[in-house]
Amino acid sequence: MPRFTEFDYGITALTSRFHQDWTNTGTPRDVLRAYLWEGQDPRAVEILGRDAACAGEKMSDEHVETLWTASVDGGFAFPGSAESGTEWMRAVDAECRLWLSGKPSPGLSPVDVDPGSAQLTGVLEVIGSLGRYAVDDAVTSALASCARLCSPELALRFTLRVLSVSDVTIDRELHERISALGESLGFGEFLVSDIAHLVQ
């Protein structure tokens, strides 16, 4: 059973809004509030809040900041754009709670909230191999922390985002391993395909 969208979602979908000219929109909160527009899917908001709450509560500032900066296209600094990684995650969660207040429950399916615990070993193996593809050790350490402390599902989404932003070359074996994990987690067609162009 697939998740609620064929595309990226949650905190990793938000990182894609911080492209090279994101400051034209205003502050980080302005970008966040533009993402949380009136017609946004409540399920997208609920999952974004869940991602942010977990990262803000369970992960270190260092690891959150490393993952965030590796997943955006530039121009976001800690401190500066936000006081710290965990403070930014708590701010995102608070904005999601505010958006959802007074609205009916989003009605997430069991697949939408599946943390992918059964895939922990496979996700950690993929993360452990990323050094071969020029992914920095600090980033792989943060990804592993995310997998263990938050969820393998979130860590795999961050892995996809980091690879896409880094624009590194990967081999078919890595792509197939990530694709298989993504399929087992109900990822949509256009989530894993974000890195297909990196395969050589």
mmCIF file with all atom_site columns, C-alpha atoms in Angstrom, residues 12-138:
data_model
loop_
_atom_site.group_PDB
_atom_site.id
_atom_site.type_symbol
_atom_site.label_atom_id
_atom_site.label_alt_id
_atom_site.label_comp_id
_atom_site.label_asym_id
_atom_site.label_entity_id
_atom_site.label_seq_id
_atom_site.pdbx_PDB_ins_code
_atom_site.Cartn_x
_atom_site.Cartn_y
_atom_site.Cartn_z
_atom_site.occupancy
_atom_site.B_iso_or_equiv
_atom_site.pdbx_formal_charge
_atom_site.auth_seq_id
_atom_site.auth_comp_id
_atom_site.auth_asym_id
_atom_site.auth_atom_id
_atom_site.pdbx_PDB_model_num
ATOM 1   C CA . THR A 1 12  ? 12.474  16.558 3.520  1.00 0.00 ? 12  THR A CA 1
ATOM 2   C CA . ALA A 1 13  ? 9.828   18.092 1.266  1.00 0.00 ? 13  ALA A CA 1
ATOM 3   C CA . LEU A 1 14  ? 10.204  21.322 3.216  1.00 0.00 ? 14  LEU A CA 1
ATOM 4   C CA . THR A 1 15  ? 13.971  21.359 2.635  1.00 0.00 ? 15  THR A CA 1
ATOM 5   C CA . SER A 1 16  ? 13.330  21.485 -1.108 1.00 0.00 ? 16  SER A CA 1
ATOM 6   C CA . ARG A 1 17  ? 11.642  24.870 -0.627 1.00 0.00 ? 17  ARG A CA 1
ATOM 7   C CA . PHE A 1 18  ? 14.982  26.281 0.513  1.00 0.00 ? 18  PHE A CA 1
ATOM 8   C CA . HIS A 1 19  ? 16.456  26.516 -2.956 1.00 0.00 ? 19  HIS A CA 1
ATOM 9   C CA . GLN A 1 20  ? 19.222  28.939 -3.948 1.00 0.00 ? 20  GLN A CA 1
ATOM 10  C CA . ASP A 1 21  ? 16.982  32.024 -4.017 1.00 0.00 ? 21  ASP A CA 1
ATOM 11  C CA . TRP A 1 22  ? 14.743  31.158 -1.083 1.00 0.00 ? 22  TRP A CA 1
ATOM 12  C CA . THR A 1 23  ? 15.643  34.413 0.690  1.00 0.00 ? 23  THR A CA 1
ATOM 13  C CA . ASN A 1 24  ? 13.541  36.234 -1.913 1.00 0.00 ? 24  ASN A CA 1
ATOM 14  C CA . THR A 1 25  ? 10.544  34.835 -0.030 1.00 0.00 ? 25  THR A CA 1
ATOM 15  C CA . GLY A 1 26  ? 11.758  36.329 3.258  1.00 0.00 ? 26  GLY A CA 1
ATOM 16  C CA . THR A 1 27  ? 12.739  34.587 6.483  1.00 0.00 ? 27  THR A CA 1
ATOM 17  C CA . PRO A 1 28  ? 12.758  30.819 7.089  1.00 0.00 ? 28  PRO A CA 1
ATOM 18  C CA . ARG A 1 29  ? 9.399   31.177 8.811  1.00 0.00 ? 29  ARG A CA 1
ATOM 19  C CA . ASP A 1 30  ? 8.044   32.946 5.724  1.00 0.00 ? 30  ASP A CA 1
ATOM 20  C CA . VAL A 1 31  ? 9.109   29.979 3.578  1.00 0.00 ? 31  VAL A CA 1
ATOM 21  C CA . LEU A 1 32  ? 7.541   27.590 6.087  1.00 0.00 ? 32  LEU A CA 1
ATOM 22  C CA . ARG A 1 33  ? 4.275   29.527 6.156  1.00 0.00 ? 33  ARG A CA 1
ATOM 23  C CA . ALA A 1 34  ? 4.187   29.617 2.357  1.00 0.00 ? 34  ALA A CA 1
ATOM 24  C CA . TYR A 1 35  ? 4.477   25.819 2.425  1.00 0.00 ? 35  TYR A CA 1
ATOM 25  C CA . LEU A 1 36  ? 1.673   25.689 4.996  1.00 0.00 ? 36  LEU A CA 1
ATOM 26  C CA . TRP A 1 37  ? -0.767  27.445 2.687  1.00 0.00 ? 37  TRP A CA 1
ATOM 27  C CA . GLU A 1 38  ? -4.507  27.228 3.257  1.00 0.00 ? 38  GLU A CA 1
ATOM 28  C CA . GLY A 1 39  ? -5.010  24.469 0.690  1.00 0.00 ? 39  GLY A CA 1
ATOM 29  C CA . GLN A 1 40  ? -2.156  22.244 1.867  1.00 0.00 ? 40  GLN A CA 1
ATOM 30  C CA . ASP A 1 41  ? -3.022  18.588 2.457  1.00 0.00 ? 41  ASP A CA 1
ATOM 31  C CA . PRO A 1 42  ? -3.572  18.141 6.228  1.00 0.00 ? 42  PRO A CA 1
ATOM 32  C CA . ARG A 1 43  ? -1.734  14.818 6.022  1.00 0.00 ? 43  ARG A CA 1
ATOM 33  C CA . ALA A 1 44  ? 1.338   16.605 4.700  1.00 0.00 ? 44  ALA A CA 1
ATOM 34  C CA . VAL A 1 45  ? 1.178   19.046 7.619  1.00 0.00 ? 45  VAL A CA 1
ATOM 35  C CA . GLU A 1 46  ? 0.697   16.300 10.196 1.00 0.00 ? 46  GLU A CA 1
ATOM 36  C CA . ILE A 1 47  ? 3.683   14.327 8.924  1.00 0.00 ? 47  ILE A CA 1
ATOM 37  C CA . LEU A 1 48  ? 5.847   17.445 8.700  1.00 0.00 ? 48  LEU A CA 1
ATOM 38  C CA . GLY A 1 49  ? 5.059   18.171 12.326 1.00 0.00 ? 49  GLY A CA 1
ATOM 39  C CA . ARG A 1 50  ? 5.813   14.598 13.340 1.00 0.00 ? 50  ARG A CA 1
ATOM 40  C CA . ASP A 1 51  ? 9.180   14.676 11.560 1.00 0.00 ? 51  ASP A CA 1
ATOM 41  C CA . ALA A 1 52  ? 10.135  17.993 13.112 1.00 0.00 ? 52  ALA A CA 1
ATOM 42  C CA . ALA A 1 53  ? 8.991   17.011 16.601 1.00 0.00 ? 53  ALA A CA 1
ATOM 43  C CA . CYS A 1 54  ? 11.047  13.815 16.533 1.00 0.00 ? 54  CYS A CA 1
ATOM 44  C CA . ALA A 1 55  ? 14.189  15.528 15.256 1.00 0.00 ? 55  ALA A CA 1
ATOM 45  C CA . GLY A 1 56  ? 13.785  18.389 17.722 1.00 0.00 ? 56  GLY A CA 1
ATOM 46  C CA . GLU A 1 57  ? 13.280  16.108 20.702 1.00 0.00 ? 57  GLU A CA 1
ATOM 47  C CA . LYS A 1 58  ? 15.599  13.168 20.008 1.00 0.00 ? 58  LYS A CA 1
ATOM 48  C CA . MET A 1 59  ? 18.481  14.388 17.873 1.00 0.00 ? 59  MET A CA 1
ATOM 49  C CA . SER A 1 60  ? 21.388  16.676 18.752 1.00 0.00 ? 60  SER A CA 1
ATOM 50  C CA . ASP A 1 61  ? 21.714  20.214 17.432 1.00 0.00 ? 61  ASP A CA 1
ATOM 51  C CA . GLU A 1 62  ? 24.824  19.157 15.536 1.00 0.00 ? 62  GLU A CA 1
ATOM 52  C CA . HIS A 1 63  ? 23.118  16.294 13.732 1.00 0.00 ? 63  HIS A CA 1
ATOM 53  C CA . VAL A 1 64  ? 19.964  18.264 12.919 1.00 0.00 ? 64  VAL A CA 1
ATOM 54  C CA . GLU A 1 65  ? 22.010  21.154 11.565 1.00 0.00 ? 65  GLU A CA 1
ATOM 55  C CA . THR A 1 66  ? 24.205  18.816 9.522  1.00 0.00 ? 66  THR A CA 1
ATOM 56  C CA . LEU A 1 67  ? 21.213  17.077 7.934  1.00 0.00 ? 67  LEU A CA 1
ATOM 57  C CA . TRP A 1 68  ? 19.355  20.316 7.269  1.00 0.00 ? 68  TRP A CA 1
ATOM 58  C CA . THR A 1 69  ? 22.266  22.111 5.633  1.00 0.00 ? 69  THR A CA 1
ATOM 59  C CA . ALA A 1 70  ? 23.101  19.016 3.545  1.00 0.00 ? 70  ALA A CA 1
ATOM 60  C CA . SER A 1 71  ? 19.487  18.891 2.333  1.00 0.00 ? 71  SER A CA 1
ATOM 61  C CA . VAL A 1 72  ? 18.962  22.513 1.274  1.00 0.00 ? 72  VAL A CA 1
ATOM 62  C CA . ASP A 1 73  ? 20.477  24.284 -1.714 1.00 0.00 ? 73  ASP A CA 1
ATOM 63  C CA . GLY A 1 74  ? 22.368  26.866 0.315  1.00 0.00 ? 74  GLY A CA 1
ATOM 64  C CA . GLY A 1 75  ? 21.987  30.139 2.123  1.00 0.00 ? 75  GLY A CA 1
ATOM 65  C CA . PHE A 1 76  ? 20.805  28.638 5.427  1.00 0.00 ? 76  PHE A CA 1
ATOM 66  C CA . ALA A 1 77  ? 23.120  29.056 8.417  1.00 0.00 ? 77  ALA A CA 1
ATOM 67  C CA . PHE A 1 78  ? 23.081  28.100 12.098 1.00 0.00 ? 78  PHE A CA 1
ATOM 68  C CA . PRO A 1 79  ? 23.046  30.427 13.942 1.00 0.00 ? 79  PRO A CA 1
ATOM 69  C CA . GLY A 1 80  ? 21.714  33.125 11.668 1.00 0.00 ? 80  GLY A CA 1
ATOM 70  C CA . SER A 1 81  ? 18.826  31.762 9.650  1.00 0.00 ? 81  SER A CA 1
ATOM 71  C CA . ALA A 1 82  ? 17.734  29.956 12.825 1.00 0.00 ? 82  ALA A CA 1
ATOM 72  C CA . GLU A 1 83  ? 19.141  29.892 16.355 1.00 0.00 ? 83  GLU A CA 1
ATOM 73  C CA . SER A 1 84  ? 19.900  26.158 16.321 1.00 0.00 ? 84  SER A CA 1
ATOM 74  C CA . GLY A 1 85  ? 18.821  22.966 14.612 1.00 0.00 ? 85  GLY A CA 1
ATOM 75  C CA . THR A 1 86  ? 16.566  21.731 17.377 1.00 0.00 ? 86  THR A CA 1
ATOM 76  C CA . GLU A 1 87  ? 15.051  25.187 17.901 1.00 0.00 ? 87  GLU A CA 1
ATOM 77  C CA . TRP A 1 88  ? 14.214  25.310 14.182 1.00 0.00 ? 88  TRP A CA 1
ATOM 78  C CA . MET A 1 89  ? 12.606  21.874 14.341 1.00 0.00 ? 89  MET A CA 1
ATOM 79  C CA . ARG A 1 90  ? 10.511  22.952 17.330 1.00 0.00 ? 90  ARG A CA 1
ATOM 80  C CA . ALA A 1 91  ? 9.462   26.073 15.424 1.00 0.00 ? 91  ALA A CA 1
ATOM 81  C CA . VAL A 1 92  ? 8.374   23.957 12.457 1.00 0.00 ? 92  VAL A CA 1
ATOM 82  C CA . ASP A 1 93  ? 6.398   21.647 14.742 1.00 0.00 ? 93  ASP A CA 1
ATOM 83  C CA . ALA A 1 94  ? 4.715   24.609 16.443 1.00 0.00 ? 94  ALA A CA 1
ATOM 84  C CA . GLU A 1 95  ? 3.648   26.110 13.101 1.00 0.00 ? 95  GLU A CA 1
ATOM 85  C CA . CYS A 1 96  ? 2.208   22.741 12.046 1.00 0.00 ? 96  CYS A CA 1
ATOM 86  C CA . ARG A 1 97  ? 0.269   22.427 15.303 1.00 0.00 ? 97  ARG A CA 1
ATOM 87  C CA . LEU A 1 98  ? -1.111  25.914 14.814 1.00 0.00 ? 98  LEU A CA 1
ATOM 88  C CA . TRP A 1 99  ? -2.152  25.126 11.223 1.00 0.00 ? 99  TRP A CA 1
ATOM 89  C CA . LEU A 1 100 ? -3.872  21.899 12.295 1.00 0.00 ? 100 LEU A CA 1
ATOM 90  C CA . SER A 1 101 ? -5.650  23.364 15.339 1.00 0.00 ? 101 SER A CA 1
ATOM 91  C CA . GLY A 1 102 ? -9.411  23.284 14.999 1.00 0.00 ? 102 GLY A CA 1
ATOM 92  C CA . LYS A 1 103 ? -9.282  21.090 11.886 1.00 0.00 ? 103 LYS A CA 1
ATOM 93  C CA . PRO A 1 104 ? -10.508 17.470 11.644 1.00 0.00 ? 104 PRO A CA 1
ATOM 94  C CA . SER A 1 105 ? -7.948  14.710 12.094 1.00 0.00 ? 105 SER A CA 1
ATOM 95  C CA . PRO A 1 106 ? -5.959  14.199 8.884  1.00 0.00 ? 106 PRO A CA 1
ATOM 96  C CA . GLY A 1 107 ? -6.759  10.486 8.906  1.00 0.00 ? 107 GLY A CA 1
ATOM 97  C CA . LEU A 1 108 ? -3.307  9.045  8.289  1.00 0.00 ? 108 LEU A CA 1
ATOM 98  C CA . SER A 1 109 ? -3.162  5.418  7.187  1.00 0.00 ? 109 SER A CA 1
ATOM 99  C CA . PRO A 1 110 ? -0.997  2.793  8.946  1.00 0.00 ? 110 PRO A CA 1
ATOM 100 C CA . VAL A 1 111 ? 1.455   3.051  6.030  1.00 0.00 ? 111 VAL A CA 1
ATOM 101 C CA . ASP A 1 112 ? 1.721   6.829  6.434  1.00 0.00 ? 112 ASP A CA 1
ATOM 102 C CA . VAL A 1 113 ? 2.871   6.460  10.042 1.00 0.00 ? 113 VAL A CA 1
ATOM 103 C CA . ASP A 1 114 ? 5.027   3.351  9.579  1.00 0.00 ? 114 ASP A CA 1
ATOM 104 C CA . PRO A 1 115 ? 8.514   4.251  10.914 1.00 0.00 ? 115 PRO A CA 1
ATOM 105 C CA . GLY A 1 116 ? 10.107  1.428  8.940  1.00 0.00 ? 116 GLY A CA 1
ATOM 106 C CA . SER A 1 117 ? 11.612  -0.268 11.981 1.00 0.00 ? 117 SER A CA 1
ATOM 107 C CA . ALA A 1 118 ? 11.917  -3.551 10.084 1.00 0.00 ? 118 ALA A CA 1
ATOM 108 C CA . GLN A 1 119 ? 14.171  -1.814 7.559  1.00 0.00 ? 119 GLN A CA 1
ATOM 109 C CA . LEU A 1 120 ? 16.624  -0.385 10.118 1.00 0.00 ? 120 LEU A CA 1
ATOM 110 C CA . THR A 1 121 ? 19.462  -2.747 9.218  1.00 0.00 ? 121 THR A CA 1
ATOM 111 C CA . GLY A 1 122 ? 19.052  -2.186 5.493  1.00 0.00 ? 122 GLY A CA 1
ATOM 112 C CA . VAL A 1 123 ? 18.873  1.594  5.863  1.00 0.00 ? 123 VAL A CA 1
ATOM 113 C CA . LEU A 1 124 ? 21.968  1.645  8.079  1.00 0.00 ? 124 LEU A CA 1
ATOM 114 C CA . GLU A 1 125 ? 23.830  -0.464 5.520  1.00 0.00 ? 125 GLU A CA 1
ATOM 115 C CA . VAL A 1 126 ? 22.973  2.030  2.785  1.00 0.00 ? 126 VAL A CA 1
ATOM 116 C CA . ILE A 1 127 ? 24.043  4.931  4.992  1.00 0.00 ? 127 ILE A CA 1
ATOM 117 C CA . GLY A 1 128 ? 27.276  3.145  5.859  1.00 0.00 ? 128 GLY A CA 1
ATOM 118 C CA . SER A 1 129 ? 28.120  2.832  2.171  1.00 0.00 ? 129 SER A CA 1
ATOM 119 C CA . LEU A 1 130 ? 27.646  6.517  1.324  1.00 0.00 ? 130 LEU A CA 1
ATOM 120 C CA . GLY A 1 131 ? 31.278  7.402  1.987  1.00 0.00 ? 131 GLY A CA 1
ATOM 121 C CA . ARG A 1 132 ? 32.104  5.629  -1.279 1.00 0.00 ? 132 ARG A CA 1
ATOM 122 C CA . TYR A 1 133 ? 29.990  8.235  -3.066 1.00 0.00 ? 133 TYR A CA 1
ATOM 123 C CA . ALA A 1 134 ? 31.737  11.294 -1.596 1.00 0.00 ? 134 ALA A CA 1
ATOM 124 C CA . VAL A 1 135 ? 29.160  11.899 1.139  1.00 0.00 ? 135 VAL A CA 1
ATOM 125 C CA . ASP A 1 136 ? 30.857  13.514 4.134  1.00 0.00 ? 136 ASP A CA 1
ATOM 126 C CA . ASP A 1 137 ? 31.369  11.452 7.306  1.00 0.00 ? 137 ASP A CA 1
ATOM 127 C CA . ALA A 1 138 ? 29.524  14.053 9.390  1.00 0.00 ? 138 ALA A CA 1
#
